[in-house]
Structure formats: structure tokens, C-alpha cells
Amino acid sequence: MKPKILTVDDSKTIRLIVSKAFKSFDCEVYEASNGVEGLAVASREQPDIIILDLTMPIMDGAEMLSKLKSNPDLKAIPVIMLTAEAGRENVLRIAKMGVRDYLIKPFKEELVVERVGRIIDLKPKSETTIRTRRFDDAINVLVVDDKPAIQDQIRAGLSDTPWTTHGRSQTGEAVDYCSQQLPDIILVSLSLPDGGGFSLFQMLRASNKTKAVPVFGLSVKTALEEQARAQQAGFSSIITKPIDFEDLKIKIARALHLDMSYKYFEQKDGVLVLRLPANFTPNVSNEVGNNLRSKVSEAVDSGLGKMVLDLSQVRTADISVIKLGLSALQLCQELSLKHCVIGSDAVSMECKNYEESKDWDFVGTFEEALAVLRGGSAVTA
Amino acid sequence: MIEDIEQLISSAVTEVFSTMLNLKVRLDASCNAMVNGEGHVAGSVGFIGRVSGVVFLYSTNSFARNMTSSLLGLTDLEIEGDEMVNDAMGELSNMVVGHLKSRLSDRGMPCVLTIPSIVRGNHFTIEPVSSTERRIFFFNCDGRQLVVEVLLKGT
């Protein structure tokens, strides 16, 4: 059975960071935004550990902890206290509360994992679980909207993916569809007659079969009231019309944990290639940055000892490119990988302008990089 | 009032930004004004005790979005509206002031923190009352600018 972790914090930011920290582990993370909610979730889910913020509205961490300790069913649950206040007196006060450990903000995700891992048995998700699907795998999208034009629009907007879109106009039809096959993701119009979108959402969440399927609400941009209602109800995300399909695809990919890293990482001729695209946006930077360590480790695990940083498609080597490149090359050094950088003369000259990259040695092609790497000498990072 | 407030703030901002955002931050008096026409976001947290005050962290909207994106490991498109940015800026402010509070507490000046709040706008200034000491610090965060304003009042 997967271990359950409950994070109780009034800051959604902290809850998201904690959830993200455990993303690659085989566990379930539950969230609550104050002590009252925390106690309710703890009673319902019986978590294996609670990460508890100290300062919260409605009921703070100290009060929640004392209520936990006075409840025979909950008192054995280990608690790690999280606080922004590291003063000696505060630390002593926390230690006396009966917590198993405490963490001071700011904190690294790795530290939360390490501290939790000391108390409960955390296992990495198996390879098959982590990489269940890629962005270019077949995905079944169910669209529930009473306007055929919207169904057609979504079908057309996703037509450059291998995903299949099924349209249904009424909630009853959607429930019938779900009883026959399980969609990967469901897009529901929030403006279906008589609040149909909301009642469908409740039905989907009440069913064991569909309760884990992400449900997005479709709403006109200006219909703020129904969007707020949907957020409160627990819709996975809100998609506003007119639909930005690039945004929709990224949200679907994120909700389904689809692997997009293959666009940038490739294993070729016994070498891991990290290829940055011409259009190097902050989104690309995040996607590559989030996958860098795991992809390089994976390559090392599979016996590769060389990496090529390919900047040949990059238009401009600005500071964001340099920073990412530097992270990649430092990781290579850390893991003793031979490495090499490919780039045009223009990009090479731009890199010389930065302290961090002024010593990078460039080659022009992948073949030249292979020759350098097979020659035995690592390129300076 | 607090003689080494510059050092305290610098240490707090440096630690929070390097730990949470992997950003190198340094005090930089040369960038002494927010000079672009972009809207700004200010996260603020107050502290009340023997020494009371408020700390504001200002940045441009775009830098605040970048910080949120980095903090949460999300792409820019995944940041929905201002709420996530507000929460992230509030949390960063809370951590900076939490760090300051800890140092003050260790010196026998305990205080409690207020909940974070956010101000957004294009042309606004914080004006202290006359009995308040005001200090402004400019930070260079890998080429982006962060301004930290501290208002202090002794009791």
C-alpha cells in the first residue's frame, strides 16, 4: 500500500512544492489549508506522516498538533513541523510539542524528502510508472459541451497530436460513455443547462472508476463566477474560451504526467544528447531543467558515459541558455561524464561574453563532437 | 534602531532566493530605481514586538511570474491568473521576514509576524509616517531587480 503524506499549510505555494518533492516517489500526497481541514483529512485518510505548518489561520499548527495527540486514532501519526521562524526559542518550543522533526523555511525539496524518508519508507516510482506515457502517445479526451462548434474546435485544435477526441452534448451521454470506456481526461462545459457541468463533475468524482480522471472546466473568459465555483468544487483546471490550444496541451500533459522531455533529450550513438530548441522559452527552460538530473542519471545508469550539449539550433545564447548549459555541464562533471558543446560560431562568440561560459570549447557538428569524445579528453566546463 | 539591518536583510534575501529559487542575489546600489513602465508586485509581511515594522519585496510583474514559475516548477502558461503569483510572493516575503524574525529573536527582541499581503499597481509608493525609519535596499538577481523596503519603529 502506498504511503500517505498529508501537507497542511495555508500557502498553496508550499503545498505545491511539497507535492512536487514527492512526485517521483510511490506515495499519495494529500493537502489541507489549515488545522481544521488537516484534522478532517487526517481522520479520513489516516496518513503515514503529516508535514504541518505552524502559522495558519482558523487553526494553527500547534493547536492541530495538540488535537492530534489527544485523539487515540491519530496520536501515533508522526508530524514534521514546518516553520519560517528559526529562532532558538521557537525551535525549543517546537521540540517540546512532540513532533518527530522540524524544517525551517526556506528549504530544499530534497531536504523534505530526506526527512520524511527517515520516518516512512519511500520508494521511487518504478520506471514504468514514471514514464507511463509520452506526449506523443494516444490519449483519449472526452469533451462534454452542448455546442457542437466547441467540440469541433477542440478536435481541430488537438489534431496535431495523436490524441483522440470524443464529443458528447449531454451529461447523461457522458456518463454512458464513461461506463463503457475510461477517458484519460474530461473537458466539461461549465455552462451546460441547469448546472449540468457541476452535477456531472460530482458524479465523476463519486464513481470509483472516474474519480482519478482529471476534469477540466470549459468557461467563457469573462464568466468569473462559474470559474470560481468550479475551482471551489475541485475541478483540476479551468480552460477559458477562446481556447489557447498550446496552453490546453501543456495543461493536459501536466495533468496526465506525460513525458515531454524526449523533445530535448536523446540517446544517440552511445551519447546522451541535450538539444536546446531554436525557440528557447522559459517553458522550455523549466521542462529541461526539471528533467535534467533524472535524464542524465538515467543515461549513466544505462551505461552511457558521454554527453553532448547541442546549441546548434539556438538563435541567441542569452543568460537563460548559459545557465541551463552550465547546470548540464556541471552535472556531467559531478557524474564524471565526458562532454562536448555543439554550436555555431555566433553562439560560441556569445558564450565567450559570459564568465560562466567563456571557457566552453565548441565544435560545429555532432560528428566532430563524437570524435572529440572518443578521443578521450573531456571538454572544459 | 537595528544597526546591521542591511546585513540582516541581505542575508535573509540571499538565503531564501538561493534555496528556493536557485538565484544568486547581491546588493547592488547602482540599480536604485524601478525604471520600466511595467506593473509591479509587492509582497509584504509585518513584525510586531520590541521592534516593529514591515518589509516589502518589490519586483516587476514579469519577474514575479518568473519567480513563481521557478518556485513551483511550472511553465509560464500553467500559472493561472495572479493568485499563484500573489501566494508565491507572499510566501517568499514570509520566509525573508521569518529569517529576520529569527535573528531578532536570538538577540532578545522577540516578535510575531503578520500574514502576508500583496499590493499590485503601476505607479505607487509606500510613504512612512514621520516616526518611522525607512531603509530601501536594491538587489541584483541575475540581472533582474528586486527592491526590499523596510519600515522600522521601536517601542
Short mmCIF file of N, CA and C in Angstrom, two decimals, chain A residues 88-176:
data_model
loop_
_atom_site.label_atom_id
_atom_site.label_comp_id
_atom_site.label_asym_id
_atom_site.label_seq_id
_atom_site.Cartn_x
_atom_site.Cartn_y
_atom_site.Cartn_z
N ARG A 88 16.05 30.41 18.30
CA ARG A 88 16.28 29.33 19.27
C ARG A 88 15.04 29.01 20.10
N GLU A 89 14.37 30.09 20.56
CA GLU A 89 13.20 29.87 21.42
C GLU A 89 12.10 29.14 20.67
N ASN A 90 11.92 29.53 19.42
CA ASN A 90 10.88 28.90 18.62
C ASN A 90 11.20 27.42 18.39
N VAL A 91 12.45 27.14 18.10
CA VAL A 91 12.86 25.76 17.86
C VAL A 91 12.64 24.91 19.12
N LEU A 92 12.99 25.48 20.26
CA LEU A 92 12.79 24.75 21.52
C LEU A 92 11.31 24.49 21.77
N ARG A 93 10.50 25.52 21.47
CA ARG A 93 9.06 25.39 21.67
C ARG A 93 8.51 24.26 20.79
N ILE A 94 8.97 24.22 19.55
CA ILE A 94 8.50 23.18 18.62
C ILE A 94 8.93 21.79 19.12
N ALA A 95 10.19 21.72 19.57
CA ALA A 95 10.71 20.42 20.02
C ALA A 95 9.88 19.87 21.17
N LYS A 96 9.36 20.78 22.01
CA LYS A 96 8.58 20.33 23.17
C LYS A 96 7.16 19.89 22.79
N MET A 97 6.76 20.19 21.58
CA MET A 97 5.38 19.89 21.20
C MET A 97 5.16 18.41 20.90
N GLY A 98 6.21 17.65 20.77
CA GLY A 98 6.05 16.22 20.47
C GLY A 98 6.09 15.92 19.00
N VAL A 99 6.81 16.76 18.25
CA VAL A 99 6.93 16.46 16.82
C VAL A 99 8.14 15.56 16.60
N ARG A 100 8.15 14.83 15.49
CA ARG A 100 9.27 13.95 15.21
C ARG A 100 10.46 14.71 14.64
N ASP A 101 10.18 15.81 13.96
CA ASP A 101 11.26 16.57 13.34
C ASP A 101 10.69 17.95 12.99
N TYR A 102 11.58 18.84 12.60
CA TYR A 102 11.08 20.13 12.12
C TYR A 102 11.96 20.62 10.99
N LEU A 103 11.36 21.44 10.14
CA LEU A 103 12.08 22.01 8.99
C LEU A 103 11.89 23.51 9.02
N ILE A 104 12.96 24.22 8.71
CA ILE A 104 12.89 25.67 8.68
C ILE A 104 12.80 26.14 7.23
N LYS A 105 11.85 27.03 6.97
CA LYS A 105 11.79 27.64 5.64
C LYS A 105 12.86 28.73 5.58
N PRO A 106 13.58 28.92 4.48
CA PRO A 106 13.45 28.22 3.22
C PRO A 106 14.06 26.82 3.29
N PHE A 107 13.53 25.94 2.45
CA PHE A 107 14.02 24.57 2.48
C PHE A 107 14.11 24.03 1.05
N LYS A 108 15.03 23.13 0.86
CA LYS A 108 15.17 22.46 -0.44
C LYS A 108 14.22 21.26 -0.47
N GLU A 109 13.65 20.99 -1.64
CA GLU A 109 12.75 19.83 -1.75
C GLU A 109 13.44 18.55 -1.29
N GLU A 110 14.73 18.44 -1.63
CA GLU A 110 15.48 17.22 -1.28
C GLU A 110 15.49 17.02 0.24
N LEU A 111 15.51 18.13 0.96
CA LEU A 111 15.58 18.04 2.42
C LEU A 111 14.26 17.48 2.98
N VAL A 112 13.14 17.93 2.41
CA VAL A 112 11.84 17.40 2.87
C VAL A 112 11.78 15.90 2.62
N VAL A 113 12.23 15.51 1.42
CA VAL A 113 12.19 14.08 1.08
C VAL A 113 13.08 13.29 2.04
N GLU A 114 14.26 13.84 2.31
CA GLU A 114 15.19 13.13 3.18
C GLU A 114 14.60 12.97 4.59
N ARG A 115 14.04 14.05 5.12
CA ARG A 115 13.49 13.97 6.48
C ARG A 115 12.28 13.03 6.55
N VAL A 116 11.42 13.11 5.54
CA VAL A 116 10.25 12.21 5.53
C VAL A 116 10.73 10.77 5.35
N GLY A 117 11.75 10.59 4.50
CA GLY A 117 12.29 9.26 4.23
C GLY A 117 12.91 8.61 5.46
N ARG A 118 13.31 9.42 6.43
CA ARG A 118 13.85 8.86 7.68
C ARG A 118 12.73 8.23 8.51
N ILE A 119 11.50 8.67 8.27
CA ILE A 119 10.39 8.22 9.13
C ILE A 119 9.52 7.18 8.43
N ILE A 120 9.26 7.40 7.14
CA ILE A 120 8.44 6.40 6.43
C ILE A 120 9.26 5.84 5.27
N ASP A 121 8.83 4.70 4.78
CA ASP A 121 9.56 4.02 3.72
C ASP A 121 9.13 4.58 2.36
N LEU A 122 10.01 5.38 1.77
CA LEU A 122 9.69 5.97 0.47
C LEU A 122 10.38 5.16 -0.63
N LYS A 123 9.60 4.76 -1.60
CA LYS A 123 10.20 4.02 -2.72
C LYS A 123 9.99 4.82 -4.00
N PRO A 124 11.06 4.93 -4.82
CA PRO A 124 10.87 5.63 -6.10
C PRO A 124 9.84 4.91 -6.95
N LYS A 125 9.10 5.68 -7.72
CA LYS A 125 8.16 5.04 -8.63
C LYS A 125 8.95 4.17 -9.61
N SER A 126 8.36 3.07 -9.99
CA SER A 126 9.07 2.21 -10.93
C SER A 126 9.18 2.93 -12.26
N GLU A 127 10.14 2.51 -13.06
CA GLU A 127 10.35 3.13 -14.37
C GLU A 127 9.06 3.18 -15.16
N THR A 128 8.29 2.09 -15.08
CA THR A 128 7.07 2.06 -15.89
C THR A 128 6.05 3.07 -15.38
N THR A 129 6.06 3.30 -14.07
CA THR A 129 5.10 4.27 -13.55
C THR A 129 5.50 5.68 -13.91
N ILE A 130 6.84 5.96 -13.78
CA ILE A 130 7.29 7.31 -14.06
C ILE A 130 7.07 7.67 -15.52
N ARG A 131 7.38 6.71 -16.40
CA ARG A 131 7.30 7.04 -17.80
C ARG A 131 6.16 6.27 -18.44
N THR A 132 4.98 6.33 -17.82
CA THR A 132 3.87 5.57 -18.37
C THR A 132 3.58 6.03 -19.79
N ARG A 133 3.49 7.33 -19.96
CA ARG A 133 3.11 7.80 -21.28
C ARG A 133 3.92 9.02 -21.70
N ARG A 134 4.03 9.16 -23.00
CA ARG A 134 4.70 10.35 -23.53
C ARG A 134 3.68 11.26 -24.17
N PHE A 135 4.10 12.46 -24.44
CA PHE A 135 3.20 13.45 -25.05
C PHE A 135 2.67 12.95 -26.40
N ASP A 136 3.48 12.15 -27.10
CA ASP A 136 3.03 11.68 -28.42
C ASP A 136 2.36 10.31 -28.35
N ASP A 137 1.99 9.85 -27.16
CA ASP A 137 1.20 8.62 -27.04
C ASP A 137 -0.28 8.92 -27.28
N ALA A 138 -1.06 7.86 -27.51
CA ALA A 138 -2.50 8.05 -27.73
C ALA A 138 -3.19 8.40 -26.40
N ILE A 139 -3.95 9.46 -26.42
CA ILE A 139 -4.69 9.90 -25.22
C ILE A 139 -6.15 10.04 -25.62
N ASN A 140 -7.03 9.60 -24.73
CA ASN A 140 -8.47 9.66 -25.02
C ASN A 140 -9.08 10.87 -24.29
N VAL A 141 -9.51 11.86 -25.08
CA VAL A 141 -10.05 13.09 -24.50
C VAL A 141 -11.56 13.11 -24.70
N LEU A 142 -12.30 13.24 -23.61
CA LEU A 142 -13.76 13.35 -23.71
C LEU A 142 -14.16 14.81 -23.53
N VAL A 143 -14.90 15.35 -24.51
CA VAL A 143 -15.37 16.74 -24.42
C VAL A 143 -16.87 16.73 -24.22
N VAL A 144 -17.33 17.34 -23.14
CA VAL A 144 -18.77 17.39 -22.87
C VAL A 144 -19.21 18.84 -23.01
N ASP A 145 -19.83 19.16 -24.15
CA ASP A 145 -20.27 20.54 -24.41
C ASP A 145 -21.49 20.46 -25.31
N ASP A 146 -22.51 21.25 -24.98
CA ASP A 146 -23.74 21.17 -25.79
C ASP A 146 -23.61 21.96 -27.10
N LYS A 147 -22.46 22.59 -27.31
CA LYS A 147 -22.27 23.32 -28.57
C LYS A 147 -21.35 22.51 -29.48
N PRO A 148 -21.89 21.95 -30.56
CA PRO A 148 -21.06 21.12 -31.47
C PRO A 148 -19.85 21.89 -31.99
N ALA A 149 -20.00 23.22 -32.14
CA ALA A 149 -18.87 24.01 -32.68
C ALA A 149 -17.67 23.93 -31.75
N ILE A 150 -17.92 23.90 -30.45
CA ILE A 150 -16.80 23.83 -29.48
C ILE A 150 -16.14 22.45 -29.57
N GLN A 151 -17.00 21.40 -29.66
CA GLN A 151 -16.44 20.04 -29.81
C GLN A 151 -15.53 19.98 -31.05
N ASP A 152 -16.02 20.57 -32.15
CA ASP A 152 -15.24 20.54 -33.40
C ASP A 152 -13.95 21.34 -33.24
N GLN A 153 -14.08 22.49 -32.56
CA GLN A 153 -12.91 23.36 -32.38
C GLN A 153 -11.81 22.62 -31.59
N ILE A 154 -12.22 21.92 -30.54
CA ILE A 154 -11.23 21.21 -29.72
C ILE A 154 -10.62 20.06 -30.53
N ARG A 155 -11.46 19.38 -31.27
CA ARG A 155 -10.95 18.28 -32.11
C ARG A 155 -9.90 18.82 -33.08
N ALA A 156 -10.21 19.97 -33.70
CA ALA A 156 -9.27 20.57 -34.67
C ALA A 156 -8.02 21.07 -33.95
N GLY A 157 -8.21 21.67 -32.79
CA GLY A 157 -7.08 22.25 -32.06
C GLY A 157 -6.08 21.21 -31.57
N LEU A 158 -6.58 19.97 -31.35
CA LEU A 158 -5.68 18.91 -30.86
C LEU A 158 -5.27 17.96 -31.99
N SER A 159 -5.61 18.36 -33.23
CA SER A 159 -5.39 17.43 -34.35
C SER A 159 -3.91 17.22 -34.66
N ASP A 160 -3.03 18.08 -34.15
CA ASP A 160 -1.60 17.86 -34.41
C ASP A 160 -0.98 16.92 -33.37
N THR A 161 -1.83 16.33 -32.53
CA THR A 161 -1.35 15.32 -31.58
C THR A 161 -2.00 13.98 -31.96
N PRO A 162 -1.46 12.88 -31.44
CA PRO A 162 -2.12 11.60 -31.74
C PRO A 162 -3.30 11.33 -30.81
N TRP A 163 -3.79 12.33 -30.16
CA TRP A 163 -4.88 12.16 -29.19
C TRP A 163 -6.22 12.04 -29.92
N THR A 164 -7.13 11.27 -29.31
CA THR A 164 -8.46 11.10 -29.89
C THR A 164 -9.46 11.90 -29.06
N THR A 165 -10.29 12.66 -29.76
CA THR A 165 -11.27 13.48 -29.06
C THR A 165 -12.68 12.94 -29.31
N HIS A 166 -13.42 12.71 -28.22
CA HIS A 166 -14.81 12.22 -28.35
C HIS A 166 -15.73 13.30 -27.79
N GLY A 167 -16.72 13.69 -28.57
CA GLY A 167 -17.63 14.74 -28.13
C GLY A 167 -18.96 14.18 -27.64
N ARG A 168 -19.47 14.72 -26.54
CA ARG A 168 -20.81 14.39 -26.05
C ARG A 168 -21.49 15.69 -25.66
N SER A 169 -22.83 15.76 -25.92
CA SER A 169 -23.53 17.03 -25.71
C SER A 169 -24.21 17.10 -24.36
N GLN A 170 -24.56 15.95 -23.79
CA GLN A 170 -25.32 15.97 -22.54
C GLN A 170 -24.62 15.15 -21.46
N THR A 171 -24.96 15.47 -20.23
CA THR A 171 -24.28 14.78 -19.12
C THR A 171 -24.59 13.27 -19.14
N GLY A 172 -25.83 12.93 -19.46
CA GLY A 172 -26.21 11.51 -19.49
C GLY A 172 -25.37 10.73 -20.51
N GLU A 173 -25.15 11.37 -21.67
CA GLU A 173 -24.33 10.73 -22.70
C GLU A 173 -22.89 10.55 -22.20
N ALA A 174 -22.42 11.55 -21.47
CA ALA A 174 -21.04 11.47 -20.94
C ALA A 174 -20.91 10.34 -19.93
N VAL A 175 -21.92 10.22 -19.05
CA VAL A 175 -21.88 9.15 -18.04
C VAL A 175 -21.92 7.79 -18.74
N ASP A 176 -22.77 7.66 -19.78
CA ASP A 176 -22.83 6.40 -20.54
C ASP A 176 -21.48 6.08 -21.15
#
